[in-house]
mmCIF file with all atom_site columns, C-alpha atoms in Angstrom:
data_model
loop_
_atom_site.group_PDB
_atom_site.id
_atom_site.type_symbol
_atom_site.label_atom_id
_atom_site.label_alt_id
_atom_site.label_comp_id
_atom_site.label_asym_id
_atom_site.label_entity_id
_atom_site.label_seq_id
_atom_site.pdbx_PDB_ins_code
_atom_site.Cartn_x
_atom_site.Cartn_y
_atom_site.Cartn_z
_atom_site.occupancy
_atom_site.B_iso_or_equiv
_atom_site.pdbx_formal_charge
_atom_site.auth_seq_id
_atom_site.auth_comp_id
_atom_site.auth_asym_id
_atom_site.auth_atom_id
_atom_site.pdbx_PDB_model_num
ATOM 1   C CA . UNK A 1 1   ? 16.478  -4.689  15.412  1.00 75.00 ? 28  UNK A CA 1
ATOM 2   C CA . UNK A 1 2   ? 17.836  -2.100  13.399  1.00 78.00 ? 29  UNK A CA 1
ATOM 3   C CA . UNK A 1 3   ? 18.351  -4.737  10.315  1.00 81.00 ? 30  UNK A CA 1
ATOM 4   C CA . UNK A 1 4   ? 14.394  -5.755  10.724  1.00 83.00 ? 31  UNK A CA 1
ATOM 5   C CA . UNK A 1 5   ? 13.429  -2.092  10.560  1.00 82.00 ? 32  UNK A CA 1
ATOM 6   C CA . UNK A 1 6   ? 15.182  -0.865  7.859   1.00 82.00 ? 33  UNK A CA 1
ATOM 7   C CA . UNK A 1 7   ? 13.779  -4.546  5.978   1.00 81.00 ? 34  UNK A CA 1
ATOM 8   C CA . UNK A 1 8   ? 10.569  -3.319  6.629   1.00 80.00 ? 35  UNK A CA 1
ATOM 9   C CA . UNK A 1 9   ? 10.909  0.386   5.090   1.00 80.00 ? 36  UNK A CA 1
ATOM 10  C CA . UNK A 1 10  ? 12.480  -1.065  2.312   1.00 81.00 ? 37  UNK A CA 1
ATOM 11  C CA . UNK A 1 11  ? 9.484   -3.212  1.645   1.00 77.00 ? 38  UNK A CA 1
ATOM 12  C CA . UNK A 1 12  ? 7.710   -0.221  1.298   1.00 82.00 ? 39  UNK A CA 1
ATOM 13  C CA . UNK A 1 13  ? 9.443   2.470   -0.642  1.00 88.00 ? 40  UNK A CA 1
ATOM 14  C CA . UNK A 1 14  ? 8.002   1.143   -4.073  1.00 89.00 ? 41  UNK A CA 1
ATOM 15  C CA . UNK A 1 15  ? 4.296   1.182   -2.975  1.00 87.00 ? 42  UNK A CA 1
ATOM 16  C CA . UNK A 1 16  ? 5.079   4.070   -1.107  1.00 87.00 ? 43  UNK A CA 1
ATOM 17  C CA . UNK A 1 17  ? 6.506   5.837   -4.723  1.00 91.00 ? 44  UNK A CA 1
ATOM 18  C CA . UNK A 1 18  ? 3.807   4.540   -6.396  1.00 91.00 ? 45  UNK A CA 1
ATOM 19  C CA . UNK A 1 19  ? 1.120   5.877   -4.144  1.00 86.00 ? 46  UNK A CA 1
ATOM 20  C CA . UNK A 1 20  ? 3.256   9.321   -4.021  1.00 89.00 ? 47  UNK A CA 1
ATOM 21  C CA . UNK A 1 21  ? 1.636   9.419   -7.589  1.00 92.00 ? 48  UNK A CA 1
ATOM 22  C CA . UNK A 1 22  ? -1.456  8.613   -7.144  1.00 88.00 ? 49  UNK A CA 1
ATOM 23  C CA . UNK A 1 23  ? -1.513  10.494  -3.943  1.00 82.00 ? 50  UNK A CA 1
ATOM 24  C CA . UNK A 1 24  ? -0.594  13.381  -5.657  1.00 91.00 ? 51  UNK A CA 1
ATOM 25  C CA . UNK A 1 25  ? -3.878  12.915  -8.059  1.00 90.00 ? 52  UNK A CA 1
ATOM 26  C CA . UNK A 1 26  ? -5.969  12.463  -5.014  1.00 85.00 ? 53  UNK A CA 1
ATOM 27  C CA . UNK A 1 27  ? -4.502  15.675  -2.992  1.00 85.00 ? 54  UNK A CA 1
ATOM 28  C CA . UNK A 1 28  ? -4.553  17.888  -6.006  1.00 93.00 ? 55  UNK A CA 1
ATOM 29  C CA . UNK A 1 29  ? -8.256  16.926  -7.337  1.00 91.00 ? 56  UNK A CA 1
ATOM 30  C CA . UNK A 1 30  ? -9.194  16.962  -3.158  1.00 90.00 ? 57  UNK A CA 1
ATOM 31  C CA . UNK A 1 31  ? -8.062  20.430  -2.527  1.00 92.00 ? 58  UNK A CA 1
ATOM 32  C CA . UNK A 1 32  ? -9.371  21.968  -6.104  1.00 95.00 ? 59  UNK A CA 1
ATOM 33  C CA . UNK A 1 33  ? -12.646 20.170  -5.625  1.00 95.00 ? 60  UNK A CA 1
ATOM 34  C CA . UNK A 1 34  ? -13.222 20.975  -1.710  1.00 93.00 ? 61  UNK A CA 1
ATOM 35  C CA . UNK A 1 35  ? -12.197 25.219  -2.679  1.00 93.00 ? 62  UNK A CA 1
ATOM 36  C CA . UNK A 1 36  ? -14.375 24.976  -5.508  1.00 93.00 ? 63  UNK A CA 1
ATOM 37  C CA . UNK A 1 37  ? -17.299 22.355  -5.964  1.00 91.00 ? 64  UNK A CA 1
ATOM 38  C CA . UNK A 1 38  ? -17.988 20.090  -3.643  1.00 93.00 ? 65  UNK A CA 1
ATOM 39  C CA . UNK A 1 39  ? -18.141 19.702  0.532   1.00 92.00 ? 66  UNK A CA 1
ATOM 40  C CA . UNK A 1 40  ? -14.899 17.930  2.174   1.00 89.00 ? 67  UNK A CA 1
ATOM 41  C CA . UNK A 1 41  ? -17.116 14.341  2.068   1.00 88.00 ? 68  UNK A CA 1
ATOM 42  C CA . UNK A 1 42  ? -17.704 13.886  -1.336  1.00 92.00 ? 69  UNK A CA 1
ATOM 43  C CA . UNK A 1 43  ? -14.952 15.537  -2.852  1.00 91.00 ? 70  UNK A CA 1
ATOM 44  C CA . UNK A 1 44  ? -12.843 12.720  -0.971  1.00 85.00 ? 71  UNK A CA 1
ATOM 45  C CA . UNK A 1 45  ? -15.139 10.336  -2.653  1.00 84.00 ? 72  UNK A CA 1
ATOM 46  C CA . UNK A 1 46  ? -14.061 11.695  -6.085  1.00 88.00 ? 73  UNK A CA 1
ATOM 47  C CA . UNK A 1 47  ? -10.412 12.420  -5.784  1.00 88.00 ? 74  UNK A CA 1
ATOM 48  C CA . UNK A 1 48  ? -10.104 8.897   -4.078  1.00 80.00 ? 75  UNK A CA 1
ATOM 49  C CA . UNK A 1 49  ? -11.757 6.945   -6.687  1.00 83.00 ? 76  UNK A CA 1
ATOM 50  C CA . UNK A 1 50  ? -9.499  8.683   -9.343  1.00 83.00 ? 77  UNK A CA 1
ATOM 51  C CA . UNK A 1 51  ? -6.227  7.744   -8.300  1.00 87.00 ? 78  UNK A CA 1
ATOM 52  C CA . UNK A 1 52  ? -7.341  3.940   -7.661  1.00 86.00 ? 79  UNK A CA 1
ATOM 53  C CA . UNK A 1 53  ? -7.213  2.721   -11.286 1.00 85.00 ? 80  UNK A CA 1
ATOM 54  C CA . UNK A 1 54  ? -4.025  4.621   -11.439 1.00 87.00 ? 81  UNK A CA 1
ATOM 55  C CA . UNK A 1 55  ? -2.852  3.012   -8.331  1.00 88.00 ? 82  UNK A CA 1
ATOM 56  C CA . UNK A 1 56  ? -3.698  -0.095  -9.579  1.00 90.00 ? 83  UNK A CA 1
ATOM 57  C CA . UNK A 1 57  ? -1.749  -0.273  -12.922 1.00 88.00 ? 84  UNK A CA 1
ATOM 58  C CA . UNK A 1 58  ? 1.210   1.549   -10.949 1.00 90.00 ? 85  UNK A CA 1
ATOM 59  C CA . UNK A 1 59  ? 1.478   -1.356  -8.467  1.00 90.00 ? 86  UNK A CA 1
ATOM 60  C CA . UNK A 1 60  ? 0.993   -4.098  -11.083 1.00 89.00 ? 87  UNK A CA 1
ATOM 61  C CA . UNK A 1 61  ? 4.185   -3.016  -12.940 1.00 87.00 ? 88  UNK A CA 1
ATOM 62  C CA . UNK A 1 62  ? 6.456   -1.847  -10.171 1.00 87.00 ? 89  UNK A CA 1
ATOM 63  C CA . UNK A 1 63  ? 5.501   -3.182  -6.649  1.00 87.00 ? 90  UNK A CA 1
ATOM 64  C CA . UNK A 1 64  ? 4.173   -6.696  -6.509  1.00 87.00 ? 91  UNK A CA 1
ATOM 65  C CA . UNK A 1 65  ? 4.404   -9.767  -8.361  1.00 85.00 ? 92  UNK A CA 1
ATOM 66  C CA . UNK A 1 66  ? 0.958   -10.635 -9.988  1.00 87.00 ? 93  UNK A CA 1
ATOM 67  C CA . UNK A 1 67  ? -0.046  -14.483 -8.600  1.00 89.00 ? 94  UNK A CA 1
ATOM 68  C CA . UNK A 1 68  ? -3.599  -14.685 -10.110 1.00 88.00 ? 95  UNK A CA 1
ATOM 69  C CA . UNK A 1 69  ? -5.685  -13.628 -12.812 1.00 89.00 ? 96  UNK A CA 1
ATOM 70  C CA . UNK A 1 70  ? -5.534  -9.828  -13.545 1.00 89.00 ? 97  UNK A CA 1
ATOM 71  C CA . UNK A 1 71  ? -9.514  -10.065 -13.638 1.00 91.00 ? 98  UNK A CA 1
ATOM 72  C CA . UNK A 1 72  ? -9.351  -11.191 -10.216 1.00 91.00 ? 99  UNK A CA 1
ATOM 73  C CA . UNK A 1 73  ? -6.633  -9.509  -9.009  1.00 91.00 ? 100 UNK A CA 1
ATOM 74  C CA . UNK A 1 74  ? -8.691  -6.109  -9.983  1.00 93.00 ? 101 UNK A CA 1
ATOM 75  C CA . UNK A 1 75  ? -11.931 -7.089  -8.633  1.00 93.00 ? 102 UNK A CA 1
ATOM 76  C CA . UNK A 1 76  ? -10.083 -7.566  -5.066  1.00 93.00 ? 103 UNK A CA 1
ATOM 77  C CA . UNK A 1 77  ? -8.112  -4.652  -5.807  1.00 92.00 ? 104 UNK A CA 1
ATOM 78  C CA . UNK A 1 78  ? -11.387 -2.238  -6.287  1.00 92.00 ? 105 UNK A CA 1
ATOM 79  C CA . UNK A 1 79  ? -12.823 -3.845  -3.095  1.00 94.00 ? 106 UNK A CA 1
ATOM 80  C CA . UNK A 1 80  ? -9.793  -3.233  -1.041  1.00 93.00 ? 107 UNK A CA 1
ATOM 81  C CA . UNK A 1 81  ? -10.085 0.622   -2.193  1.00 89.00 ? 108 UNK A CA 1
ATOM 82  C CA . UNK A 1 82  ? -13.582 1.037   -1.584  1.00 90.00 ? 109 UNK A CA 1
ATOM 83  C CA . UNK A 1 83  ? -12.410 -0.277  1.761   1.00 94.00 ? 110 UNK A CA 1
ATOM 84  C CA . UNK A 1 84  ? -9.981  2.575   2.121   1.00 89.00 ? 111 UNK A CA 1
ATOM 85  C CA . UNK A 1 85  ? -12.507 5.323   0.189   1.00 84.00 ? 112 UNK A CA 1
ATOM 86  C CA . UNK A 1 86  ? -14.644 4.306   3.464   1.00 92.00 ? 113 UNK A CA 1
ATOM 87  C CA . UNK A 1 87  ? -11.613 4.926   5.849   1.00 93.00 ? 114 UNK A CA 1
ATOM 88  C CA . UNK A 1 88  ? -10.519 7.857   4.163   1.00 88.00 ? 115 UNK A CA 1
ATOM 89  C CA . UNK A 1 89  ? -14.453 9.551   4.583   1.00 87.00 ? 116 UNK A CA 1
ATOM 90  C CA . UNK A 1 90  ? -14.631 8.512   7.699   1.00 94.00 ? 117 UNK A CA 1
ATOM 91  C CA . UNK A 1 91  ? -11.200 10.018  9.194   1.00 92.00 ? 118 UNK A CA 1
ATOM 92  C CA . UNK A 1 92  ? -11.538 13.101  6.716   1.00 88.00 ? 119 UNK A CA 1
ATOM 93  C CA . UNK A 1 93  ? -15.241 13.946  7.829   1.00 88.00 ? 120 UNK A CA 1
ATOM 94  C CA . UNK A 1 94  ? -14.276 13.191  11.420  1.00 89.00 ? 121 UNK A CA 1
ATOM 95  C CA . UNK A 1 95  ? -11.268 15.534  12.018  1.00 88.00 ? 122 UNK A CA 1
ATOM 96  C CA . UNK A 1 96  ? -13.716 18.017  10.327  1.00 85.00 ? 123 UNK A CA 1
ATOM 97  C CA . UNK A 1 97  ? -15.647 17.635  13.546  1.00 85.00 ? 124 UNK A CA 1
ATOM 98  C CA . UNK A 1 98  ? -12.686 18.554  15.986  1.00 81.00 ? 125 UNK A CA 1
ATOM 99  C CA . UNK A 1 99  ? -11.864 22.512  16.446  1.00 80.00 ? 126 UNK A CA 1
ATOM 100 C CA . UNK A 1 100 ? -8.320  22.028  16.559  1.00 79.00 ? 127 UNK A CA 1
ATOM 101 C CA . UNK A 1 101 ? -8.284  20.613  12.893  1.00 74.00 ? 128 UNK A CA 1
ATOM 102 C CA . UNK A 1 102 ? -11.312 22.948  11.683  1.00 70.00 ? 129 UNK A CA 1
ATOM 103 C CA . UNK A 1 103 ? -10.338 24.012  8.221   1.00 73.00 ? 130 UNK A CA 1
ATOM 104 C CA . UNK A 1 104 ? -7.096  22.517  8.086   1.00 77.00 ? 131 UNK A CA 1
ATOM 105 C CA . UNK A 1 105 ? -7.435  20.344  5.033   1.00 82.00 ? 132 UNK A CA 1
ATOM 106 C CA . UNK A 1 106 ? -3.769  19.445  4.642   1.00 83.00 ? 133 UNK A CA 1
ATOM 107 C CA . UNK A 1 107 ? -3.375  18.169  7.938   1.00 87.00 ? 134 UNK A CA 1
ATOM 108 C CA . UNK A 1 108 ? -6.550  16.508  7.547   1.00 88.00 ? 135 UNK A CA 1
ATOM 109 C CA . UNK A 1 109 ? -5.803  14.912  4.488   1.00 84.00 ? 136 UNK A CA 1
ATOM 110 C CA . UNK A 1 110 ? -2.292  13.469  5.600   1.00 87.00 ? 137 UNK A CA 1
ATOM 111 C CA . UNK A 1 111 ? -3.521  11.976  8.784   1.00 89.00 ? 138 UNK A CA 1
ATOM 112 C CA . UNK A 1 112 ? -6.263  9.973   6.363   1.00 89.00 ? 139 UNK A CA 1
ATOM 113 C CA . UNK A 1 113 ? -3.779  9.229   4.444   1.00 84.00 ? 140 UNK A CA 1
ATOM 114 C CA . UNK A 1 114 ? -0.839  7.987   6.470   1.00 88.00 ? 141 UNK A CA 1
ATOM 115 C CA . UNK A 1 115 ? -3.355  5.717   7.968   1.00 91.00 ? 142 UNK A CA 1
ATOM 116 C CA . UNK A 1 116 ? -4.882  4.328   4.583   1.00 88.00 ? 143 UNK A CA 1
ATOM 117 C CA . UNK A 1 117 ? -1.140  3.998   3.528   1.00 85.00 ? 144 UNK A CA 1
ATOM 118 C CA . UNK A 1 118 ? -0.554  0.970   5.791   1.00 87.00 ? 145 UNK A CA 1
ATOM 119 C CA . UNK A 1 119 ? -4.170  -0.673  5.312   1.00 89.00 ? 146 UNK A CA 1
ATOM 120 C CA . UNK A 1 120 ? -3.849  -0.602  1.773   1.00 88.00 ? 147 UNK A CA 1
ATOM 121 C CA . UNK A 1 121 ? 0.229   -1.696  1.486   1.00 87.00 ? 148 UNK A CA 1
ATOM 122 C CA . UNK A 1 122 ? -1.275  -5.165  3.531   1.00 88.00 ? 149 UNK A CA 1
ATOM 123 C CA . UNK A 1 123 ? -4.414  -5.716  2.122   1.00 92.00 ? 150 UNK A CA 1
ATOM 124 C CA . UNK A 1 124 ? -2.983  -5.086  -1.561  1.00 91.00 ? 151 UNK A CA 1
ATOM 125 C CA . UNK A 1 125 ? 0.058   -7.110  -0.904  1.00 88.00 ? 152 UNK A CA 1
ATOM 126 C CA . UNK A 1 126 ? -2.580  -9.934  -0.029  1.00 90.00 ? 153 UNK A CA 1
ATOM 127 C CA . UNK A 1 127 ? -4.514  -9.307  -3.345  1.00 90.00 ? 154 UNK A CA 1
ATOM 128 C CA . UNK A 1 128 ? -1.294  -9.053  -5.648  1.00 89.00 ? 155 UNK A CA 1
ATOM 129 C CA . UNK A 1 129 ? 0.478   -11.788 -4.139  1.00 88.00 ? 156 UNK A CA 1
ATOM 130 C CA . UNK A 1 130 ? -1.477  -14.194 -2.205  1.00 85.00 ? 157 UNK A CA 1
ATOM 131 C CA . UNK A 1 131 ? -1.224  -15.400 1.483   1.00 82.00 ? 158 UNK A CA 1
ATOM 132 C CA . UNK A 1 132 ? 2.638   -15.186 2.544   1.00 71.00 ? 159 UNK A CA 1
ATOM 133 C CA . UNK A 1 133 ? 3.512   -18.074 4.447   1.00 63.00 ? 160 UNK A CA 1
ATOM 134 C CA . UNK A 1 134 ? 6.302   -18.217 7.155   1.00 51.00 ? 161 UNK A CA 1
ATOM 135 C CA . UNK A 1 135 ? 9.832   -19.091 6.470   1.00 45.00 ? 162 UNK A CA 1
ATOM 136 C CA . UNK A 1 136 ? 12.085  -20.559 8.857   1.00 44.00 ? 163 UNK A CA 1
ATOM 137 C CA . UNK A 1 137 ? 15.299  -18.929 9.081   1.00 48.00 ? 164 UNK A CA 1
ATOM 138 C CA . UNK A 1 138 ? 18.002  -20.213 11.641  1.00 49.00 ? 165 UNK A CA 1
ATOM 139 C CA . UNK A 1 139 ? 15.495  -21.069 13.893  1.00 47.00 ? 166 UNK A CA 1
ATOM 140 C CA . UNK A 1 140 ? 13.014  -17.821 14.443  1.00 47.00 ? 167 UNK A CA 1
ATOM 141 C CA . UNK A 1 141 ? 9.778   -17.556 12.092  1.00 42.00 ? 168 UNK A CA 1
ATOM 142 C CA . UNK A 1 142 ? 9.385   -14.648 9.874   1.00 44.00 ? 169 UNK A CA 1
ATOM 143 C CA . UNK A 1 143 ? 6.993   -13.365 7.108   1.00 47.00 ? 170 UNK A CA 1
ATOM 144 C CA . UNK A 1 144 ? 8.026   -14.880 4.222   1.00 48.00 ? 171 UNK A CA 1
ATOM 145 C CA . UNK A 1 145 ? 6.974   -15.164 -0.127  1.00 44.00 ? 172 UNK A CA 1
ATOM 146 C CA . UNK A 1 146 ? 3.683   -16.114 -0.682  1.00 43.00 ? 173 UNK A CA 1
ATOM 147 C CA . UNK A 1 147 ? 2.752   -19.318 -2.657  1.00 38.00 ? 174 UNK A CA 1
ATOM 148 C CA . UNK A 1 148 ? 3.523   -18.652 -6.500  1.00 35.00 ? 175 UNK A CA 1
ATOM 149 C CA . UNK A 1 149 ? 6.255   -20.876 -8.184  1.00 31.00 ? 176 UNK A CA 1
ATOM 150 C CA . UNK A 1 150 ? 8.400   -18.129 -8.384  1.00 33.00 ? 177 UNK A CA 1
ATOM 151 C CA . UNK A 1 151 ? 8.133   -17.413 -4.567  1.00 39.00 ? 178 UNK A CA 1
ATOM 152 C CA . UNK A 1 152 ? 9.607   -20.477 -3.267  1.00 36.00 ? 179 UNK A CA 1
ATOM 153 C CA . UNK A 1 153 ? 13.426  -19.316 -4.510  1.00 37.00 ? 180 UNK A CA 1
ATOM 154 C CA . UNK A 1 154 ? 12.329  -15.593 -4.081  1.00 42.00 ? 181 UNK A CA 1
ATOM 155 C CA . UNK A 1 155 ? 13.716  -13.812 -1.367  1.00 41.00 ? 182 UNK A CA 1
ATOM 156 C CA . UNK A 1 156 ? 11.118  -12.255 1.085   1.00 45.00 ? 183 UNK A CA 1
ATOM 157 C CA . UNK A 1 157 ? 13.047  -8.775  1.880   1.00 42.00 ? 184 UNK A CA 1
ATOM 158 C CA . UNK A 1 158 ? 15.328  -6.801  -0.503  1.00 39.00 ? 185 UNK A CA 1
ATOM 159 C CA . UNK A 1 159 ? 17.954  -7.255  2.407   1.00 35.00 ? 186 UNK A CA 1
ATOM 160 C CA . UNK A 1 160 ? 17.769  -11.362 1.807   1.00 40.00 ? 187 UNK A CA 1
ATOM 161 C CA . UNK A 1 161 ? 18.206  -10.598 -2.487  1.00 39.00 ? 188 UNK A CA 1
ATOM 162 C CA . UNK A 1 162 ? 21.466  -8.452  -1.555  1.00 36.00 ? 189 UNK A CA 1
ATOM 163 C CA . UNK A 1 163 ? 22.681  -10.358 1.057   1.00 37.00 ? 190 UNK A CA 1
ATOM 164 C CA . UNK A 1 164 ? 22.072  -14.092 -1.139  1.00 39.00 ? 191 UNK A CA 1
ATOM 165 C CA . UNK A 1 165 ? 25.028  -15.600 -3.096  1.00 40.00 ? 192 UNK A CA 1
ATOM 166 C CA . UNK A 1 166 ? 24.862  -14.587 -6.549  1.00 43.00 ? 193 UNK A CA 1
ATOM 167 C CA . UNK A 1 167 ? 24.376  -18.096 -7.580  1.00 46.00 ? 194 UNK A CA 1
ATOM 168 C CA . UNK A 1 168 ? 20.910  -17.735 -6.133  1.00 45.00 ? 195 UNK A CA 1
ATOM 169 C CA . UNK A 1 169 ? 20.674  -20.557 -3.633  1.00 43.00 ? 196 UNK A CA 1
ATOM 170 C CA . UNK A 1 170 ? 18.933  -20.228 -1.204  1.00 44.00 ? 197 UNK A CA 1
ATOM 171 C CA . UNK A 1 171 ? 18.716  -23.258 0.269   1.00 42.00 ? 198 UNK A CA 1
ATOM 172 C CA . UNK A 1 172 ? 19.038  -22.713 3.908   1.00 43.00 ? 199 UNK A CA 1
ATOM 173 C CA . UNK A 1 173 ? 16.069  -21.619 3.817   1.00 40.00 ? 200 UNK A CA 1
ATOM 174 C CA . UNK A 1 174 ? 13.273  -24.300 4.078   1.00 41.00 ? 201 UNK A CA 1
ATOM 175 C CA . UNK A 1 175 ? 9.172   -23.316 4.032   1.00 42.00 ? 202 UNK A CA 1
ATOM 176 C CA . UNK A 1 176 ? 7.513   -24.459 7.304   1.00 39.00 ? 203 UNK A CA 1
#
């Protein structure tokens, strides 16, 4: 249990320091725009759009492994934000609504974005790397690489690359 949760924050930490960055783009232009230009709604709209490109380049280098065309792995990429831009409005406008949250843009802002976090770590895992397929592992299924040629001898969880022989095989593991 313990093992499987720490797997799956590890998975995460590298998206999760790349979108600290571009986070940090979003919450700064946010909070100048919303004191000084623009209405909570579209202010979101702006700061959100500008840390996407940067998000994008981020995750290309250091979070996943790129198994199509950079064209189309971009195109996808820009949906799946516009996907989140709409999540982001919506929560951010909506807690504007409730009394308790009022004028509280930090909190605000961190509830949209804890939520987006988790959207976007799936659906651009999906884009970057493809469909991942299951991997059978002493007999229980479990999320596993997706489809590229590298993915078949890849481990699926930094936990499986340090716990692998150093020779690299890996061959009790077979896809289903």
């Amino acid at each position: 249990m313990m093992q499987s949760l720490w797997a799956f924050i590890r998975e995460k930490i590298p998206f999760a320091m790349t979108g600290l960055v571009a986070t940090g783009i979003n919450y700064g232009m946010y909070l100048f725009l919303v004191d000084r230009v623009l209405p909570p709604g579209p202010a979101t709209v702006v700061a959100y759009s500008s840390s996407v490109i940067l998000n994008f380049f981020l995750q290309r280098y250091f979070v996943f492994e790129l198994r199509r065309s950079l064209r189309s792995a971009f195109v996808l990429s820009m949906g799946v934000s516009v996907v989140g831009l709409f999540l982001d409005w919506l929560i951010v406008v909506g807690l504007h609504r409730f009394p308790l949250f009022g004028d509280q843009e930090w909190i605000i802002k961190l509830v949209a974005t804890g939520i987006v976090f988790f959207y976007n770590f799936y659906a651009k895992r999906r884009v970057f790397e493809g469909p991942r397929r299951a991997i059978v592992d002493g007999g229980r299924r479990r999320a596993g690489a997706g489809s590229g040629p590298k993915a078949a001898s890849s481990p699926e969880t930094l936990d499986d690359h340090l716990l692998s022989p150093p020779d690299g095989d890996t061959t009790q593991k077979t896809q289903a």
